[in-house]
Tab-separated table of C-alpha atoms in Angstrom:
chain	number	residue	atom	x	y	z
A	1	MET	CA	0.000	0.000	0.000
A	2	ARG	CA	2.930	2.340	0.636
A	3	VAL	CA	4.052	1.766	-2.935
A	4	PHE	CA	0.522	2.445	-4.217
A	5	HIS	CA	0.328	5.590	-2.061
A	6	THR	CA	3.542	6.906	-3.576
A	7	ALA	CA	2.389	6.002	-7.082
A	8	LEU	CA	-0.892	7.820	-6.497
A	9	LEU	CA	0.869	10.969	-5.355
A	10	LEU	CA	3.163	10.848	-8.372
A	11	ALA	CA	0.181	10.337	-10.666
A	12	LEU	CA	-1.599	13.352	-9.196
A	13	SER	CA	1.533	15.417	-9.631
A	14	SER	CA	1.982	14.234	-13.213
A	15	ALA	CA	-1.641	14.988	-14.020
A	16	SER	CA	-1.162	18.562	-12.862
A	17	VAL	CA	2.201	19.111	-14.549
A	18	GLY	CA	1.347	17.359	-17.813
A	19	VAL	CA	-1.903	19.207	-18.339
A	20	ALA	CA	-0.325	22.481	-17.238
A	21	MET	CA	2.277	22.099	-19.986
A	22	ALA	CA	-0.462	21.431	-22.511
A	23	GLU	CA	-2.292	24.507	-21.295
A	24	ASP	CA	0.781	26.642	-21.918
A	25	THR	CA	1.048	25.511	-25.526
A	26	VAL	CA	-2.517	24.729	-26.567
A	27	ALA	CA	-5.355	26.028	-24.411
A	28	PRO	CA	-4.626	28.388	-21.521
A	29	GLN	CA	-8.066	27.786	-19.996
A	30	ALA	CA	-8.083	23.990	-20.381
A	31	ALA	CA	-9.252	21.930	-17.422
A	32	SER	CA	-6.722	20.090	-15.275
A	33	ALA	CA	-6.862	16.356	-14.609
A	34	ASN	CA	-5.967	17.126	-10.985
A	35	GLN	CA	-8.187	19.787	-9.472
A	36	LEU	CA	-7.734	18.944	-5.802
A	37	PRO	CA	-6.828	22.031	-3.759
A	38	PRO	CA	-3.081	22.403	-3.152
A	39	GLY	CA	-2.061	20.615	0.016
A	40	GLN	CA	-5.293	18.624	0.316
A	41	GLU	CA	-4.376	15.002	0.908
A	42	VAL	CA	-6.169	11.840	-0.152
A	43	SER	CA	-7.051	9.689	2.873
A	44	ASP	CA	-5.324	6.382	3.589
A	45	THR	CA	-8.730	4.687	3.443
A	46	VAL	CA	-9.300	5.873	-0.128
A	47	ILE	CA	-5.800	4.771	-1.121
A	48	GLU	CA	-6.248	1.362	0.497
A	49	LEU	CA	-9.653	0.861	-1.135
A	50	ALA	CA	-8.359	1.811	-4.585
A	51	GLY	CA	-5.360	-0.473	-4.136
A	52	TRP	CA	-7.625	-3.346	-3.096
A	53	VAL	CA	-9.914	-2.817	-6.104
A	54	ILE	CA	-6.917	-3.190	-8.405
A	55	ALA	CA	-5.346	-6.117	-6.541
A	56	ALA	CA	-8.628	-8.039	-6.236
A	57	ASN	CA	-9.803	-7.070	-9.744
A	58	ASP	CA	-13.057	-6.017	-8.126
A	59	ASN	CA	-13.660	-3.680	-11.074
A	60	HIS	CA	-13.377	-6.603	-13.552
A	61	GLY	CA	-11.271	-4.519	-15.894
A	62	TYR	CA	-13.720	-1.632	-16.056
A	63	PRO	CA	-12.861	1.977	-15.171
A	64	PHE	CA	-13.718	2.834	-11.606
A	65	MET	CA	-14.199	5.843	-9.395
A	66	VAL	CA	-13.639	6.255	-5.658
A	67	MET	CA	-15.637	9.039	-3.996
A	68	ASP	CA	-14.974	10.329	-0.493
A	69	LYS	CA	-18.006	12.287	0.708
A	70	ALA	CA	-16.310	13.542	3.880
A	71	ALA	CA	-13.390	15.001	1.936
A	72	ALA	CA	-15.572	15.885	-1.089
A	73	GLN	CA	-13.116	14.134	-3.415
A	74	VAL	CA	-13.614	12.208	-6.655
A	75	LEU	CA	-10.796	9.993	-7.981
A	76	VAL	CA	-11.065	8.440	-11.452
A	77	PHE	CA	-9.128	5.318	-12.481
A	78	GLY	CA	-8.900	3.570	-15.831
A	79	GLY	CA	-9.658	-0.103	-16.283
A	80	ASP	CA	-5.932	-0.793	-15.921
A	81	GLY	CA	-5.893	0.868	-12.508
A	82	LYS	CA	-4.023	3.984	-13.605
A	83	LEU	CA	-5.186	7.242	-12.091
A	84	GLN	CA	-6.868	9.431	-14.708
A	85	GLY	CA	-7.674	12.436	-12.527
A	86	ALA	CA	-8.956	13.767	-9.225
A	87	ALA	CA	-11.230	16.649	-8.370
A	88	PRO	CA	-13.547	18.078	-5.720
A	89	GLY	CA	-17.168	16.952	-5.882
A	90	LEU	CA	-20.516	18.122	-4.587
A	91	PHE	CA	-22.655	15.572	-2.765
A	92	GLY	CA	-26.077	15.238	-1.150
A	93	SER	CA	-26.869	17.907	1.415
A	94	ALA	CA	-28.105	15.342	3.962
A	95	VAL	CA	-25.636	13.145	5.835
A	96	GLY	CA	-26.504	9.487	5.323
A	97	ASP	CA	-25.612	6.374	3.390
A	98	HIS	CA	-28.914	5.027	2.113
A	99	ALA	CA	-31.473	6.226	-0.414
A	100	ALA	CA	-35.001	6.670	0.923
A	101	PRO	CA	-37.562	4.191	-0.451
A	102	GLY	CA	-39.362	5.507	-3.528
A	103	ILE	CA	-37.051	8.487	-3.926
A	104	ALA	CA	-36.367	7.657	-7.585
A	105	GLY	CA	-39.971	8.474	-8.434
A	106	LEU	CA	-39.935	11.966	-6.932
A	107	ALA	CA	-39.219	15.271	-8.627
A	108	LEU	CA	-36.231	17.097	-7.115
A	109	ARG	CA	-38.431	19.688	-5.437
A	110	GLU	CA	-40.410	16.883	-3.769
A	111	ILE	CA	-37.423	15.284	-2.028
A	112	PRO	CA	-37.432	16.197	1.695
A	113	GLY	CA	-34.229	17.715	3.012
A	114	ARG	CA	-33.565	14.712	5.251
A	115	ASP	CA	-33.612	12.378	2.227
A	116	ARG	CA	-31.141	14.294	0.069
A	117	THR	CA	-28.396	11.755	0.637
A	118	THR	CA	-25.729	10.304	-1.621
A	119	PRO	CA	-25.836	6.558	-0.919
A	120	ALA	CA	-22.631	4.736	-0.048
A	121	GLY	CA	-21.458	1.443	-1.498
A	122	ARG	CA	-20.349	-0.262	-4.692
A	123	PHE	CA	-22.389	0.507	-7.789
A	124	VAL	CA	-22.139	-0.578	-11.412
A	125	GLY	CA	-23.312	2.203	-13.699
A	126	GLY	CA	-23.040	3.836	-17.060
A	127	TYR	CA	-24.595	6.265	-19.487
A	128	GLY	CA	-28.306	6.062	-20.147
A	129	PRO	CA	-31.414	8.178	-20.737
A	130	SER	CA	-33.160	10.205	-18.057
A	131	ILE	CA	-36.624	11.709	-17.912
A	132	ASP	CA	-35.634	15.362	-17.882
A	133	ALA	CA	-31.870	15.657	-18.372
A	134	GLY	CA	-31.157	13.700	-21.530
A	135	ARG	CA	-28.303	11.174	-21.466
A	136	VAL	CA	-26.615	11.064	-18.072
A	137	LEU	CA	-23.957	9.014	-16.282
A	138	TRP	CA	-25.928	6.862	-13.847
A	139	VAL	CA	-24.044	5.870	-10.706
A	140	ASP	CA	-27.060	4.059	-9.268
A	141	TYR	CA	-30.127	4.017	-11.485
A	142	ASP	CA	-32.407	2.482	-8.836
A	143	SER	CA	-31.946	5.444	-6.486
A	144	ALA	CA	-31.709	7.979	-9.337
A	145	VAL	CA	-28.151	9.025	-8.441
A	146	SER	CA	-26.104	10.314	-11.363
A	147	LEU	CA	-22.828	12.170	-11.814
A	148	HIS	CA	-22.919	15.263	-13.982
A	149	PRO	CA	-21.221	18.615	-14.557
A	150	THR	CA	-22.036	21.360	-12.099
A	151	ALA	CA	-25.482	22.666	-12.881
A	152	SER	CA	-26.211	26.342	-12.553
A	153	GLY	CA	-29.142	25.388	-10.324
A	154	THR	CA	-30.325	27.999	-7.875
A	155	PRO	CA	-27.875	30.935	-7.843
A	156	ALA	CA	-28.079	31.023	-4.056
A	157	GLU	CA	-26.537	27.530	-3.934
A	158	ARG	CA	-23.245	28.889	-5.376
A	159	ARG	CA	-22.263	25.450	-6.666
A	160	GLY	CA	-19.318	26.692	-8.692
A	161	GLU	CA	-17.960	28.628	-5.712
A	162	ARG	CA	-18.391	25.622	-3.460
A	163	LEU	CA	-16.360	23.442	-5.826
A	164	ALA	CA	-13.623	26.056	-5.997
A	165	SER	CA	-13.338	26.562	-2.232
A	166	PRO	CA	-10.216	25.070	-0.604
A	167	THR	CA	-12.115	22.992	1.980
A	168	PRO	CA	-14.859	20.318	1.765
A	169	ASP	CA	-16.978	22.039	4.404
A	170	ASP	CA	-19.395	23.594	1.898
A	171	ASN	CA	-19.626	20.752	-0.639
A	172	ARG	CA	-22.842	19.183	0.643
A	173	VAL	CA	-25.547	20.858	-1.420
A	174	THR	CA	-27.145	18.525	-3.989
A	175	HIS	CA	-30.319	16.438	-3.843
A	176	GLY	CA	-28.143	13.303	-3.856
A	177	CYS	CA	-26.363	13.363	-7.211
A	178	ILE	CA	-22.651	14.066	-7.568
A	179	ASN	CA	-21.454	17.218	-9.328
A	180	VAL	CA	-17.958	17.921	-10.651
A	181	ASP	CA	-16.444	20.801	-12.571
A	182	THR	CA	-17.584	20.896	-16.214
A	183	GLY	CA	-14.015	20.891	-17.537
A	184	PHE	CA	-13.055	17.890	-15.400
A	185	TYR	CA	-16.189	16.069	-16.509
A	186	GLU	CA	-15.429	16.595	-20.190
A	187	LEU	CA	-11.687	15.936	-19.898
A	188	VAL	CA	-11.677	12.948	-17.553
A	189	VAL	CA	-15.070	11.534	-16.573
A	190	GLN	CA	-16.892	11.376	-19.891
A	191	PRO	CA	-14.178	9.659	-21.960
A	192	THR	CA	-13.272	7.265	-19.142
A	193	PHE	CA	-16.812	6.039	-18.459
A	194	GLU	CA	-18.183	6.101	-21.992
A	195	LYS	CA	-18.762	2.333	-21.759
A	196	GLY	CA	-19.667	2.259	-18.067
A	197	GLY	CA	-17.751	1.432	-14.927
A	198	VAL	CA	-17.808	0.776	-11.197
A	199	PHE	CA	-18.356	3.413	-8.517
A	200	TYR	CA	-17.244	3.187	-4.885
A	201	ILE	CA	-18.720	5.770	-2.498
A	202	LEU	CA	-17.348	5.913	1.036
A	203	PRO	CA	-19.899	6.106	3.873
A	204	ASP	CA	-20.806	9.017	6.130
A	205	LYS	CA	-22.099	7.006	9.094
A	206	ASP	CA	-21.902	3.314	8.264
A	207	SER	CA	-18.654	1.467	8.837
A	208	MET	CA	-16.377	0.408	5.999
A	209	ALA	CA	-17.100	-3.201	7.015
A	210	GLU	CA	-20.824	-2.662	6.444
A	211	THR	CA	-20.290	-0.829	3.172
A	212	PHE	CA	-17.447	-2.843	1.647
A	213	PRO	CA	-17.318	-6.185	3.510
A	214	ASP	CA	-14.891	-7.904	1.120
A	215	PHE	CA	-12.441	-5.015	1.334
A	216	ALA	CA	-12.736	-4.867	5.124
A	217	GLU	CA	-12.095	-8.600	5.436
A	218	SER	CA	-9.053	-8.335	3.185
A	219	ARG	CA	-7.670	-5.459	5.226
A	220	ALA	CA	-8.295	-7.340	8.493
A	221	SER	CA	-6.552	-10.428	7.123
A	222	ALA	CA	-3.546	-8.333	6.084
A	223	LYS	CA	-3.297	-6.863	9.584
A	224	ARG	CA	-3.489	-10.313	11.149
A	225	GLY	CA	-0.722	-11.431	8.805
A	226	ASP	CA	1.442	-8.471	9.854
């Protein structure tokens, strides 16, 4: 895991430097593949989970994404396990790890504040049609959770400003879907998940053992071995 941690840090650095060089010569306003605020670290839990996904082939060769709601981070990996990019994300305004029953059939304005959660767990998703937003990237179709570029939404929500802030403290604002910067979506997310992928969302309240039992058992076995 130490090796994977180092590789991840190098990949984040390379994503920033490589795209920055391209920006200098091609498009000064181009989006970066690494949009995490300077100095903001990726948690050991995220690194361990991503490393386990690769080692256990839990993604079955598909691209995958690890999302940390507490840190408001989104990390995108290719099917080969290579980091494609990382960025801040916006998540459900309510703290919780489960979708309320029947929530998929409600209009956004009908969802109570307490039910505006981004569910935690492992999801297999991909692009598909929606009722009112055209073709979207479904993370979990059954609970109507998708990932899409930052919507203008209600101006008072200041979604763009929230994404750009240096801390995750103001990134809980959506009805449950995940938002990322438009440039990051077009540069990294859309091409990576064009044919679908696997999504791992870390929990707010539930334990990692409840949310990812196979990963937790593997980690416990490794500790017993040590």
